PDB file of C-alpha atoms in Angstrom:
ATOM      1  CA  MET A 846      -8.216  70.561  55.943  1.00 77.00           C
ATOM      2  CA  ASP A 847      -6.600  71.035  52.530  1.00 90.00           C
ATOM      3  CA  VAL A 848      -9.111  69.870  49.920  1.00 95.00           C
ATOM      4  CA  SER A 849      -9.515  70.405  46.195  1.00 97.00           C
ATOM      5  CA  PHE A 850     -12.305  70.177  43.644  1.00 98.00           C
ATOM      6  CA  ARG A 851     -12.356  68.990  40.051  1.00 98.00           C
ATOM      7  CA  PHE A 852     -14.771  67.584  37.507  1.00 98.00           C
ATOM      8  CA  MET A 853     -15.656  63.907  37.899  1.00 98.00           C
ATOM      9  CA  THR A 854     -14.182  61.489  35.349  1.00 98.00           C
ATOM     10  CA  LEU A 855     -15.002  57.917  34.422  1.00 98.00           C
ATOM     11  CA  GLN A 856     -11.916  56.829  36.378  1.00 98.00           C
ATOM     12  CA  ASP A 857     -13.660  58.046  39.559  1.00 98.00           C
ATOM     13  CA  LEU A 858     -16.655  55.730  39.238  1.00 98.00           C
ATOM     14  CA  ASP A 859     -15.451  52.917  41.532  1.00 97.00           C
ATOM     15  CA  ARG A 860     -14.888  55.394  44.342  1.00 98.00           C
ATOM     16  CA  ILE A 861     -18.130  57.241  43.606  1.00 98.00           C
ATOM     17  CA  ILE A 862     -20.108  53.999  43.838  1.00 98.00           C
ATOM     18  CA  GLU A 863     -18.411  53.235  47.164  1.00 97.00           C
ATOM     19  CA  ILE A 864     -19.419  56.660  48.540  1.00 98.00           C
ATOM     20  CA  GLU A 865     -22.911  56.315  47.084  1.00 96.00           C
ATOM     21  CA  GLN A 866     -23.480  52.936  48.736  1.00 96.00           C
ATOM     22  CA  LEU A 867     -22.235  54.207  52.100  1.00 97.00           C
ATOM     23  CA  SER A 868     -24.479  57.266  51.874  1.00 95.00           C
ATOM     24  CA  PHE A 869     -27.873  56.305  50.498  1.00 93.00           C
ATOM     25  CA  THR A 870     -30.546  53.647  50.943  1.00 89.00           C
ATOM     26  CA  LEU A 871     -31.301  54.004  47.215  1.00 89.00           C
ATOM     27  CA  PRO A 872     -27.816  54.329  45.700  1.00 94.00           C
ATOM     28  CA  TRP A 873     -27.399  55.139  42.040  1.00 96.00           C
ATOM     29  CA  SER A 874     -25.842  52.421  39.901  1.00 97.00           C
ATOM     30  CA  ARG A 875     -22.505  52.644  38.147  1.00 97.00           C
ATOM     31  CA  SER A 876     -24.362  52.708  34.816  1.00 97.00           C
ATOM     32  CA  SER A 877     -26.427  55.696  35.982  1.00 97.00           C
ATOM     33  CA  PHE A 878     -23.276  57.684  36.703  1.00 98.00           C
ATOM     34  CA  TYR A 879     -21.712  56.472  33.457  1.00 98.00           C
ATOM     35  CA  GLN A 880     -24.742  57.707  31.507  1.00 98.00           C
ATOM     36  CA  GLU A 881     -24.651  61.040  33.308  1.00 98.00           C
ATOM     37  CA  LEU A 882     -20.969  61.561  32.460  1.00 98.00           C
ATOM     38  CA  THR A 883     -21.123  60.373  28.856  1.00 98.00           C
ATOM     39  CA  ASN A 884     -24.635  61.058  27.542  1.00 98.00           C
ATOM     40  CA  ASN A 885     -26.230  63.898  29.489  1.00 98.00           C
ATOM     41  CA  PRO A 886     -25.237  67.324  28.143  1.00 97.00           C
ATOM     42  CA  TYR A 887     -26.958  69.013  31.091  1.00 98.00           C
ATOM     43  CA  ALA A 888     -25.020  67.104  33.768  1.00 98.00           C
ATOM     44  CA  ARG A 889     -22.133  68.545  35.755  1.00 98.00           C
ATOM     45  CA  TYR A 890     -20.409  66.418  38.417  1.00 98.00           C
ATOM     46  CA  ILE A 891     -17.625  67.563  40.686  1.00 98.00           C
ATOM     47  CA  VAL A 892     -15.538  65.633  43.172  1.00 98.00           C
ATOM     48  CA  LEU A 893     -14.000  66.650  46.467  1.00 98.00           C
ATOM     49  CA  GLU A 894     -10.476  65.367  47.061  1.00 98.00           C
ATOM     50  CA  TYR A 895      -8.371  65.129  50.179  1.00 96.00           C
ATOM     51  CA  ASP A 896      -4.862  63.701  50.062  1.00 94.00           C
ATOM     52  CA  ARG A 897      -5.418  62.780  46.385  1.00 93.00           C
ATOM     53  CA  GLN A 898      -8.418  60.597  47.283  1.00 96.00           C
ATOM     54  CA  VAL A 899     -12.021  61.320  46.275  1.00 98.00           C
ATOM     55  CA  ILE A 900     -13.985  61.743  49.491  1.00 98.00           C
ATOM     56  CA  GLY A 901     -17.167  63.310  48.141  1.00 98.00           C
ATOM     57  CA  TYR A 902     -19.037  64.434  45.079  1.00 98.00           C
ATOM     58  CA  CYS A 903     -21.937  66.555  43.917  1.00 98.00           C
ATOM     59  CA  GLY A 904     -23.963  66.346  40.735  1.00 98.00           C
ATOM     60  CA  MET A 905     -26.368  68.729  39.088  1.00 98.00           C
ATOM     61  CA  TRP A 906     -28.270  69.308  35.906  1.00 98.00           C
ATOM     62  CA  LEU A 907     -28.044  72.750  34.328  1.00 98.00           C
ATOM     63  CA  VAL A 908     -31.077  73.488  32.174  1.00 96.00           C
ATOM     64  CA  MET A 909     -31.625  77.009  30.913  1.00 95.00           C
ATOM     65  CA  ASP A 910     -31.104  79.235  33.971  1.00 97.00           C
ATOM     66  CA  GLU A 911     -31.857  76.594  36.589  1.00 98.00           C
ATOM     67  CA  ALA A 912     -29.559  74.151  38.386  1.00 98.00           C
ATOM     68  CA  HIS A 913     -31.002  70.995  39.936  1.00 98.00           C
ATOM     69  CA  ILE A 914     -28.834  69.114  42.441  1.00 98.00           C
ATOM     70  CA  THR A 915     -29.117  65.411  41.638  1.00 97.00           C
ATOM     71  CA  ASN A 916     -26.972  64.084  44.473  1.00 96.00           C
ATOM     72  CA  ILE A 917     -24.343  65.073  46.984  1.00 97.00           C
ATOM     73  CA  ALA A 918     -22.405  62.855  49.367  1.00 97.00           C
ATOM     74  CA  VAL A 919     -19.292  62.825  51.530  1.00 97.00           C
ATOM     75  CA  LEU A 920     -17.680  59.699  52.963  1.00 97.00           C
ATOM     76  CA  PRO A 921     -19.016  59.077  56.493  1.00 96.00           C
ATOM     77  CA  GLN A 922     -15.617  59.481  58.178  1.00 96.00           C
ATOM     78  CA  PHE A 923     -15.284  62.996  56.682  1.00 97.00           C
ATOM     79  CA  ARG A 924     -18.723  64.268  57.676  1.00 95.00           C
ATOM     80  CA  GLY A 925     -19.092  66.975  60.286  1.00 93.00           C
ATOM     81  CA  LYS A 926     -16.050  68.885  58.980  1.00 95.00           C
ATOM     82  CA  LYS A 927     -17.970  71.383  56.805  1.00 95.00           C
ATOM     83  CA  LEU A 928     -16.923  69.560  53.639  1.00 96.00           C
ATOM     84  CA  GLY A 929     -20.508  69.127  52.456  1.00 95.00           C
ATOM     85  CA  GLU A 930     -20.891  72.874  52.784  1.00 97.00           C
ATOM     86  CA  ALA A 931     -17.689  73.456  50.794  1.00 97.00           C
ATOM     87  CA  LEU A 932     -18.920  71.052  48.118  1.00 97.00           C
ATOM     88  CA  MET A 933     -22.299  72.800  47.882  1.00 98.00           C
ATOM     89  CA  ARG A 934     -20.629  76.201  47.695  1.00 98.00           C
ATOM     90  CA  GLN A 935     -18.453  74.920  44.852  1.00 98.00           C
ATOM     91  CA  ALA A 936     -21.520  73.568  43.018  1.00 98.00           C
ATOM     92  CA  MET A 937     -23.357  76.859  43.518  1.00 98.00           C
ATOM     93  CA  ALA A 938     -20.388  78.804  42.144  1.00 98.00           C
ATOM     94  CA  LEU A 939     -20.184  76.513  39.112  1.00 98.00           C
ATOM     95  CA  ALA A 940     -23.917  76.897  38.479  1.00 98.00           C
ATOM     96  CA  ARG A 941     -23.580  80.700  38.663  1.00 98.00           C
ATOM     97  CA  GLU A 942     -20.621  80.633  36.255  1.00 97.00           C
ATOM     98  CA  GLU A 943     -22.710  78.634  33.803  1.00 96.00           C
ATOM     99  CA  GLY A 944     -25.593  81.116  33.953  1.00 97.00           C
ATOM    100  CA  ALA A 945     -27.963  79.571  36.476  1.00 98.00           C
ATOM    101  CA  LYS A 946     -30.141  82.023  38.370  1.00 98.00           C
ATOM    102  CA  THR A 947     -31.742  79.509  40.735  1.00 98.00           C
ATOM    103  CA  MET A 948     -30.901  76.133  42.222  1.00 98.00           C
ATOM    104  CA  THR A 949     -33.237  73.460  43.518  1.00 98.00           C
ATOM    105  CA  LEU A 950     -32.969  70.081  45.225  1.00 97.00           C
ATOM    106  CA  GLU A 951     -35.013  67.452  47.000  1.00 96.00           C
ATOM    107  CA  VAL A 952     -34.161  66.225  50.478  1.00 96.00           C
ATOM    108  CA  ARG A 953     -35.851  63.657  52.703  1.00 94.00           C
ATOM    109  CA  VAL A 954     -38.174  65.315  55.200  1.00 95.00           C
ATOM    110  CA  SER A 955     -36.370  63.316  57.909  1.00 95.00           C
ATOM    111  CA  ASN A 956     -32.893  64.565  56.908  1.00 94.00           C
ATOM    112  CA  VAL A 957     -32.754  67.583  59.193  1.00 95.00           C
ATOM    113  CA  VAL A 958     -28.935  67.758  59.082  1.00 92.00           C
ATOM    114  CA  ALA A 959     -28.945  68.295  55.315  1.00 94.00           C
ATOM    115  CA  GLN A 960     -31.883  70.701  55.533  1.00 96.00           C
ATOM    116  CA  SER A 961     -29.953  72.767  58.081  1.00 96.00           C
ATOM    117  CA  LEU A 962     -26.969  72.986  55.713  1.00 96.00           C
ATOM    118  CA  TYR A 963     -29.159  74.011  52.793  1.00 97.00           C
ATOM    119  CA  ARG A 964     -30.879  76.701  54.876  1.00 97.00           C
ATOM    120  CA  LYS A 965     -27.460  77.997  55.943  1.00 97.00           C
ATOM    121  CA  LEU A 966     -26.697  78.393  52.224  1.00 98.00           C
ATOM    122  CA  GLY A 967     -29.900  80.371  51.653  1.00 97.00           C
ATOM    123  CA  PHE A 968     -32.244  77.622  50.446  1.00 98.00           C
ATOM    124  CA  LEU A 969     -35.919  78.053  51.287  1.00 97.00           C
ATOM    125  CA  ASN A 970     -38.696  75.478  51.428  1.00 96.00           C
ATOM    126  CA  GLY A 971     -40.562  75.306  48.136  1.00 95.00           C
ATOM    127  CA  GLY A 972     -42.968  72.422  48.603  1.00 95.00           C
ATOM    128  CA  ILE A 973     -43.357  68.722  49.269  1.00 96.00           C
ATOM    129  CA  ARG A 974     -43.136  65.833  46.802  1.00 94.00           C
ATOM    130  CA  LYS A 975     -45.387  63.197  48.348  1.00 96.00           C
ATOM    131  CA  ARG A 976     -44.014  59.637  48.569  1.00 88.00           C
ATOM    132  CA  TYR A 977     -40.956  60.669  46.522  1.00 86.00           C
ATOM    133  CA  TYR A 978     -38.548  58.041  47.869  1.00 87.00           C
ATOM    134  CA  SER A 979     -39.440  54.545  46.697  1.00 85.00           C
ATOM    135  CA  ASP A 980     -37.636  52.648  49.473  1.00 85.00           C
ATOM    136  CA  ASN A 981     -39.983  53.809  52.227  1.00 89.00           C
ATOM    137  CA  GLN A 982     -42.395  56.221  50.482  1.00 90.00           C
ATOM    138  CA  GLU A 983     -40.961  59.138  52.434  1.00 91.00           C
ATOM    139  CA  ASP A 984     -41.846  62.632  51.276  1.00 94.00           C
ATOM    140  CA  ALA A 985     -39.218  64.943  49.823  1.00 94.00           C
ATOM    141  CA  LEU A 986     -38.889  68.575  50.767  1.00 94.00           C
ATOM    142  CA  VAL A 987     -38.200  70.677  47.683  1.00 96.00           C
ATOM    143  CA  MET A 988     -35.863  73.584  48.409  1.00 97.00           C
ATOM    144  CA  TRP A 989     -34.840  76.547  46.247  1.00 98.00           C
ATOM    145  CA  VAL A 990     -32.244  79.298  46.349  1.00 98.00           C
ATOM    146  CA  LYS A 991     -31.582  82.300  44.146  1.00 98.00           C
ATOM    147  CA  LEU A 992     -28.008  82.329  42.942  1.00 97.00           C
TER     148      LEU A 992
END
């Protein structure tokens, strides 16, 4: 599959919101993404394109020498094709280029598919954030990797 990556722009927001709503029970709002792109100097957001269409995205905050993944999603019809892995690898490379030494993220304890991907990329369990997700009070597994 011939895909490409680039930085997210404000023109991508309609598509990003569509992907977000198809991917999460607690989707971010358009204004949240707008604020990230326009007012957060620590934020970096990349998109995954196939056939000139955005099919996924990944966001992170880069603070000092640490990268924190804020969100990652791929359209449902493109899942299972290793595109999430490609997107994470791209985010990890960007974080390294910008001086990050470690990367962290939170993932639902029930999301074993995502956890498997993160472990494949070298992430290790770092702890549990109790009742992290407000929709159902599910715990989050905190994972870390050295870049």
